[in-house]
Structure formats: C-alpha cells, structure tokens
XYZ file of C-alpha atoms in Angstrom:
398
model
C 123.876 297.734 83.707
C 123.599 297.688 80.201
C 123.607 294.591 78.469
C 126.072 293.636 75.583
C 125.825 291.769 72.725
C 126.747 287.815 73.672
C 128.992 286.402 72.560
C 128.708 283.630 70.047
C 129.268 280.498 72.331
C 126.935 281.392 74.593
C 124.460 282.546 71.737
C 120.753 281.216 72.680
C 122.249 279.326 75.711
C 120.231 279.096 79.224
C 123.015 279.092 82.008
C 122.277 278.032 85.397
C 124.447 278.627 88.375
C 123.029 276.287 91.718
C 124.366 278.571 94.757
C 123.896 282.366 95.625
C 127.375 282.468 97.320
C 130.061 285.371 96.019
C 131.651 282.995 93.739
C 128.298 282.215 92.107
C 127.063 285.555 91.936
C 130.242 286.635 90.812
C 130.013 284.287 87.932
C 126.526 285.801 87.134
C 127.851 289.184 86.679
C 130.753 288.343 84.697
C 128.400 286.644 82.202
C 125.616 288.927 82.315
C 128.087 291.948 81.216
C 129.114 289.625 78.021
C 125.264 289.428 77.300
C 124.896 285.799 78.531
C 121.434 284.416 79.535
C 121.918 283.654 83.260
C 119.846 282.480 86.393
C 121.226 281.936 89.683
C 119.086 279.713 92.093
C 119.462 279.922 95.770
C 117.985 277.847 98.123
C 117.337 280.605 100.571
C 113.606 282.150 100.582
C 115.515 286.091 100.299
C 118.059 288.041 100.290
C 117.494 288.776 103.890
C 116.521 284.758 105.197
C 119.368 284.662 107.613
C 122.633 286.022 108.560
C 125.614 285.474 105.819
C 128.526 285.056 108.405
C 132.109 287.194 109.561
C 133.916 289.108 107.408
C 135.901 288.024 104.312
C 139.254 289.716 103.274
C 139.687 289.963 99.268
C 142.898 290.227 98.230
C 145.066 291.991 95.226
C 145.447 289.659 92.996
C 141.948 287.568 93.203
C 139.031 288.942 94.941
C 139.740 292.771 94.402
C 141.017 291.937 90.611
C 138.044 290.077 89.878
C 135.791 293.136 91.594
C 137.583 295.453 89.263
C 136.951 293.229 86.413
C 133.463 293.007 87.373
C 133.179 296.975 87.304
C 132.224 296.851 90.972
C 135.336 298.615 93.055
C 133.423 301.509 93.887
C 130.488 299.648 95.484
C 133.212 297.838 97.393
C 135.118 300.688 98.407
C 131.378 302.257 99.685
C 130.996 299.035 101.948
C 134.551 297.285 103.005
C 134.666 297.703 106.820
C 137.966 300.070 107.128
C 140.439 298.468 109.975
C 139.180 295.459 110.313
C 141.830 293.951 107.982
C 144.141 294.616 110.873
C 145.421 291.560 113.084
C 145.700 291.043 116.822
C 147.520 288.496 118.723
C 147.664 287.159 122.176
C 148.139 283.966 124.375
C 145.767 282.224 126.513
C 146.335 284.997 129.173
C 145.173 287.489 126.759
C 148.622 289.059 126.815
C 148.819 290.896 123.979
C 151.416 289.407 121.351
C 150.777 291.598 117.887
C 148.771 294.434 117.482
C 148.399 296.110 114.541
C 146.291 299.006 115.577
C 149.812 299.948 116.804
C 151.037 300.483 113.190
C 151.227 304.052 112.132
C 150.647 303.604 108.472
C 148.424 301.017 106.596
C 148.438 300.014 103.206
C 145.407 300.917 100.952
C 144.043 300.148 97.644
C 146.225 299.644 94.825
C 148.911 298.100 97.243
C 149.228 294.543 96.611
C 149.613 293.945 100.853
C 146.527 295.583 101.648
C 143.803 292.786 102.173
C 140.279 295.056 102.935
C 137.306 293.099 104.744
C 133.939 293.234 104.400
C 131.040 291.801 105.495
C 129.852 288.872 103.742
C 125.895 289.842 103.788
C 127.358 293.266 102.408
C 129.551 291.800 99.840
C 126.530 289.546 98.427
C 124.405 292.663 98.477
C 127.074 294.166 95.952
C 126.904 291.553 93.952
C 122.828 290.842 94.137
C 122.376 294.944 93.160
C 124.330 294.870 90.153
C 122.917 291.457 88.330
C 119.159 292.294 86.058
C 116.306 292.116 88.308
C 115.252 288.683 88.787
C 118.526 287.004 88.282
C 118.553 285.618 91.625
C 115.761 283.050 91.871
C 114.975 282.333 95.283
C 113.489 279.400 97.308
C 115.415 276.632 94.905
C 116.741 274.167 96.830
C 118.333 271.728 94.383
C 116.833 268.238 94.324
C 117.933 266.746 90.810
C 118.307 266.989 87.681
C 117.970 264.884 84.352
C 120.028 265.640 80.956
C 117.456 265.499 77.883
C 119.225 265.837 74.766
C 121.600 268.560 75.543
C 120.178 270.307 77.863
C 119.195 269.860 81.579
C 115.432 269.851 83.264
C 116.457 270.812 86.741
C 114.357 270.250 89.485
C 113.916 271.626 93.184
C 112.559 271.099 96.713
C 109.451 273.215 95.892
C 108.400 271.698 92.910
C 109.290 273.864 90.148
C 111.526 272.559 87.200
C 113.766 274.744 84.944
C 115.489 274.147 81.841
C 119.184 275.071 81.058
C 121.781 274.465 78.373
C 124.600 274.424 80.897
C 124.519 274.240 84.745
C 127.668 275.404 86.953
C 127.597 274.380 90.841
C 128.535 277.023 92.881
C 126.547 275.470 95.884
C 129.625 274.996 98.377
C 131.425 272.187 100.253
C 128.202 270.082 100.144
C 127.698 270.359 96.582
C 124.649 268.393 95.253
C 125.740 269.677 91.552
C 129.476 267.705 92.247
C 128.087 264.237 91.956
C 126.997 264.759 88.563
C 130.515 265.811 87.563
C 132.498 263.368 89.882
C 132.472 260.856 92.247
C 135.381 261.679 93.982
C 134.817 262.052 97.987
C 136.389 264.475 100.455
C 138.731 263.482 102.918
C 139.233 264.253 106.704
C 142.344 267.476 107.507
C 141.991 266.221 111.251
C 141.093 269.192 112.294
C 137.350 270.442 113.404
C 136.500 273.975 114.345
C 133.483 274.909 116.767
C 131.817 277.767 115.312
C 129.592 280.703 117.586
C 127.811 283.617 117.007
C 127.240 286.495 119.155
C 125.007 289.019 118.290
C 125.223 291.662 121.405
C 129.085 290.848 122.223
C 128.847 294.548 123.277
C 126.602 293.999 126.045
C 126.824 290.250 126.996
C 130.915 290.008 127.182
C 132.261 293.307 126.759
C 135.530 292.334 127.570
C 135.710 290.184 124.633
C 134.015 293.277 122.702
C 136.546 295.836 123.727
C 139.479 292.986 122.976
C 138.541 292.454 119.607
C 137.874 295.892 118.695
C 136.816 295.473 114.871
C 139.743 293.721 113.871
C 140.490 289.845 113.002
C 141.615 287.979 116.767
C 143.398 285.259 117.497
C 144.567 283.797 120.660
C 147.094 280.930 121.027
C 148.366 278.674 123.534
C 148.946 275.450 125.078
C 147.998 274.042 121.773
C 144.681 275.594 121.217
C 142.889 278.504 119.468
C 140.515 281.290 119.391
C 139.763 283.050 116.172
C 137.132 285.557 116.707
C 136.045 288.109 113.716
C 133.474 290.775 113.723
C 130.409 290.738 111.671
C 128.858 293.937 109.881
C 125.988 293.988 112.010
C 128.265 294.348 115.298
C 127.872 290.558 116.210
C 130.972 288.376 116.297
C 131.787 284.689 114.923
C 134.153 282.713 116.626
C 135.989 279.410 115.894
C 137.402 277.176 118.295
C 140.125 274.909 116.661
C 141.482 272.220 117.230
C 142.376 268.368 116.048
C 140.099 265.433 116.638
C 139.647 262.313 115.353
C 137.390 261.630 112.169
C 133.336 261.596 113.113
C 134.162 263.277 116.707
C 131.632 265.615 116.263
C 129.400 262.062 116.526
C 131.323 260.035 118.640
C 132.043 263.229 121.354
C 128.515 262.470 122.676
C 127.939 266.564 122.981
C 124.866 267.531 121.528
C 125.919 270.946 119.598
C 122.126 271.734 118.955
C 122.352 272.379 122.694
C 124.084 275.530 123.933
C 124.836 274.885 127.366
C 126.417 271.035 126.830
C 128.754 272.982 124.047
C 129.475 275.766 126.568
C 130.495 273.253 129.094
C 133.089 271.111 126.461
C 134.559 274.647 125.781
C 134.376 275.848 129.408
C 136.662 272.760 130.584
C 138.769 272.567 127.684
C 139.904 276.036 127.865
C 139.754 275.823 131.451
C 143.518 277.208 131.816
C 142.760 279.930 129.884
C 141.879 283.899 130.755
C 137.958 283.421 132.141
C 136.999 286.698 129.653
C 137.153 283.787 127.095
C 134.534 281.851 129.223
C 132.184 284.814 128.503
C 132.624 284.510 125.026
C 131.657 281.134 125.018
C 128.226 281.922 127.268
C 127.366 285.065 125.472
C 126.574 282.410 122.390
C 123.620 281.350 121.586
C 123.944 278.695 118.824
C 126.960 276.852 117.867
C 128.079 274.579 114.725
C 130.342 271.708 114.713
C 132.554 272.212 111.093
C 135.050 269.197 110.375
C 137.543 270.549 108.119
C 137.584 268.248 105.199
C 138.964 268.532 101.491
C 138.923 267.221 98.270
C 142.328 265.416 97.328
C 145.003 267.498 96.207
C 145.584 265.602 92.542
C 142.136 265.198 91.670
C 140.978 264.955 88.182
C 137.951 263.954 86.341
C 136.556 263.814 82.492
C 135.060 267.417 81.498
C 131.272 267.096 80.658
C 130.535 268.906 77.805
C 127.860 271.302 79.770
C 128.479 271.314 83.643
C 131.353 272.415 85.563
C 132.113 273.468 89.587
C 133.347 276.584 91.016
C 134.397 277.315 94.522
C 134.136 275.006 97.135
C 132.083 272.786 95.228
C 135.022 272.460 92.935
C 138.208 272.307 95.675
C 136.802 272.092 99.216
C 140.023 273.117 101.423
C 140.774 274.155 104.868
C 140.181 277.700 105.339
C 143.415 279.513 104.765
C 142.002 282.996 103.698
C 141.873 282.038 99.950
C 138.262 280.617 99.547
C 136.142 283.138 98.732
C 139.165 284.494 96.819
C 139.220 281.347 94.755
C 135.924 280.927 94.096
C 136.005 284.616 92.359
C 138.814 283.749 90.445
C 137.456 280.521 89.058
C 134.376 282.823 88.307
C 136.326 284.891 86.226
C 138.574 282.172 84.725
C 135.208 280.586 83.493
C 133.504 283.319 82.100
C 136.930 284.130 80.630
C 137.089 280.863 78.909
C 133.273 280.912 78.009
C 133.458 284.363 76.392
C 136.534 285.169 75.253
C 136.347 283.452 71.680
C 139.284 280.871 72.147
C 137.430 277.952 71.881
C 135.407 275.801 69.260
C 133.032 274.820 71.537
C 131.629 275.020 75.431
C 133.255 271.416 76.272
C 136.562 272.999 75.161
C 135.787 276.202 76.792
C 135.377 273.845 80.305
C 138.449 271.867 79.905
C 140.599 274.780 79.668
C 139.105 276.355 82.956
C 138.942 273.198 85.064
C 142.630 272.675 84.043
C 143.490 275.517 85.035
C 140.843 275.739 88.445
C 142.358 272.349 89.399
C 146.485 273.305 88.832
C 145.799 276.198 91.226
C 143.088 274.985 93.973
C 145.927 271.768 94.420
C 148.730 274.816 95.032
C 146.615 276.440 97.191
C 144.947 272.998 99.088
C 148.282 272.225 99.938
C 149.309 275.547 101.423
C 145.906 275.222 103.809
C 146.321 271.739 104.701
C 150.166 272.280 105.479
C 148.719 275.570 107.970
C 145.667 273.848 109.141
C 147.176 272.029 112.043
C 149.405 275.123 112.988
C 146.251 276.439 113.347
C 144.181 273.939 115.536
C 147.198 272.585 117.578
C 149.817 275.678 117.381
C 153.451 275.153 118.635
C 155.501 277.235 120.481
C 157.217 277.832 117.222
C 154.264 278.027 114.740
C 153.375 280.789 117.140
C 156.311 282.945 116.430
C 156.387 281.867 113.096
C 152.683 283.366 112.970
C 154.517 286.817 115.047
C 157.312 286.823 112.517
C 154.585 286.898 109.497
C 152.597 289.520 110.803
C 155.466 291.667 112.116
C 156.523 291.460 108.178
C 153.161 292.075 106.903
C 153.310 295.255 109.285
C 156.701 296.689 107.815
C 155.434 295.945 104.104
C 152.661 298.105 105.185
C 154.634 301.607 106.254
C-alpha cells in the first residue's frame, strides 16, 4: 500500500485503535490511505488465536460501500461465500416454508438488494493484509490509560505501555475504552440467545448440515427460534433465542461451561420440535449464553478532545444484521471527519462524527429493538411477516 501525504489535522499524531474487529481494522485502513500514523491494539495473541465466528453479510449502502472506499472490493469478491446470502425458513417440524435456493435469478454486485456473506475470519484477514506491516499489535489486552497533557499513556495487561495522541475504542460491547468517554450503561432487551459452535456438522449432525446447505437457516414455531449459519471452515454457528428475565443466565442454575447441562436444557426446551434439532445441540462442544443488551437510543455525551468510540463500543444494539455494517460506516465517517479538511481541530471533527453516528445508531437501534422480540418469541403473525419479507426480497432478485 502506498502511503499518501498525511492530512494537516493528523500531522505528527499517533492514533491508537483499541480492538481489532472489522470496525477498527477498517478505520486503520482508511486512515492509512490518508497517510495517518495508526496502530491497532488487539488482545488476541495472534491472527490465528481463535475462530472469528460465523458469516456476516455486507450491505450495498454500508459495508460494501466502505469496502469500495477502502479499495478492497476485489479482495472481498475473492473471499466472499457465493450463495450463502440465501435464506431457508422452516417450522418446528422442519417443514420448509421459504427456500431461496429455488430462486432462478439472484442479485449480484451493484444491486442494492445483494447482501453477500463472508466468513468473519476471511473478512478480518482481508483487512489485516491491506494494512502496513506491524500495524496490528498482538497480545495487547487493554488495562487502563491516563491522560498526560494532551496525550494518553495506554497500559496493557502484559506490562507494556504505549502513547497516543488520539484513542479510538473499537473493543466491542464490553468496551474498556467506553468508560473514558461516557458513564451511560447498557440496558437489557428482554431476550437472550444461547450460541453454539459445531465444528464437524457433516459428520456429527449430517441431516442438519444438509438442511442448512450453506445458507442462512431459521426455524420458528411455538414462540421459539433456532438460527444457523455456516462458517468458512465448514462448521456451523447456531443460536437458540428466547425471552428471559434479566440475569437469567445466572439465575437459571445452568452451568454453561458444561455442555451436557446445556444440552439437557435445550432438549427439554425444544422437546416438541423435530428430533433432528436435538442432534444439532448434541453435536455442540461448547455453548455461550448472550443476554442481548443495548445502549439507550437517546444517549448523548460531551465530546472529548482526543478520544471516541465506534461500533458496539459506541452503540450496542440487539442483532439485526447491521452490526458489522454500522461499525464499518462509523469507521468511514470518522476517517472522513478526521481527514476531510473541514474542521479546525480534532475535537470538532470528533464532535461532527459523533453527532452523525449517534443519530444513525438511534434509528437502527429502534428497529433492532422492535425486531428482537419477534425473533426471540415469534408469533404466527411475525412468522408470516418474515415469509412475506423474504418473498419480497426474492422478487427483487428477479
């Protein structure tokens, strides 16, 4: 990557991005294209330290738009999972209600309805490979930081200390940077998902593997939902969603580190479902409970002179398909504010970004909150709405 001349606002400034997810890596790429001095501090020991999770779809007016701005569309096209954007919806008895595999024509790049899927690990690699060597600093779990004059001394758990003129928190929903920006806490949405990973579904639950068939799979019935997505390595990620009281993970008495205990709970909870779903649960070696929290839609804070947030660290919301896309849009907006030449100082640039970011997050967060109960506890009416929505999307593909 050729390094362009640095813009005046960032001249001689060291930028620290804490968190090496899609948002943080995208921001680093966009800033480096403008010649900025940026480091990404990631707690993982290496790029290969852990599986990054299931697939993620990028949207025409957000994720794909940002990949284009970052000069990475060709790399994305070389790594996306063709056909994984299709949906298959069944009832609790595994009867197919909608199957986008049957559609003759599917939209492609350049169509606003096309939402290509990519493995999260593959997306991460595309972004990392586009950065200057040494940009990502591994084994840097954030510990604390202190402001010294106009700079930050950033301390990490391994004992190292680095300095930065600007700090950007891209460290997710449990952000350790966020308390330096605001004390606004998250609220509970009313829904909790149990996430599971199946490493070899083709062998351990072949009927499920065949049913998913490399697509976004959703099963709904009796006020319950199971969603499944393929991973780039051939595995499956699944989510069992339901409405639960706040702190249910603790009060349930389930030891979520014990796969047999979680299986017993899921087998009882979904006892009236087709038994093939039980083979899915049985094939899972570990589960993760995830209460779905969100930051208040009307949140506001006083802009700081040299620190801000992007992605879930800024505007956590229930899953809606917008998380990664919104984080990447945050990265684009912040990079443009910092490098576009329209502001006299960094504070004003950050303020303009935060105003734009929070307004967008409030709108998307409202949509996510309205949709999460239909997902976690679907009624017959909400299932029918989903069928109509998927049919409409299919018609847009033709």
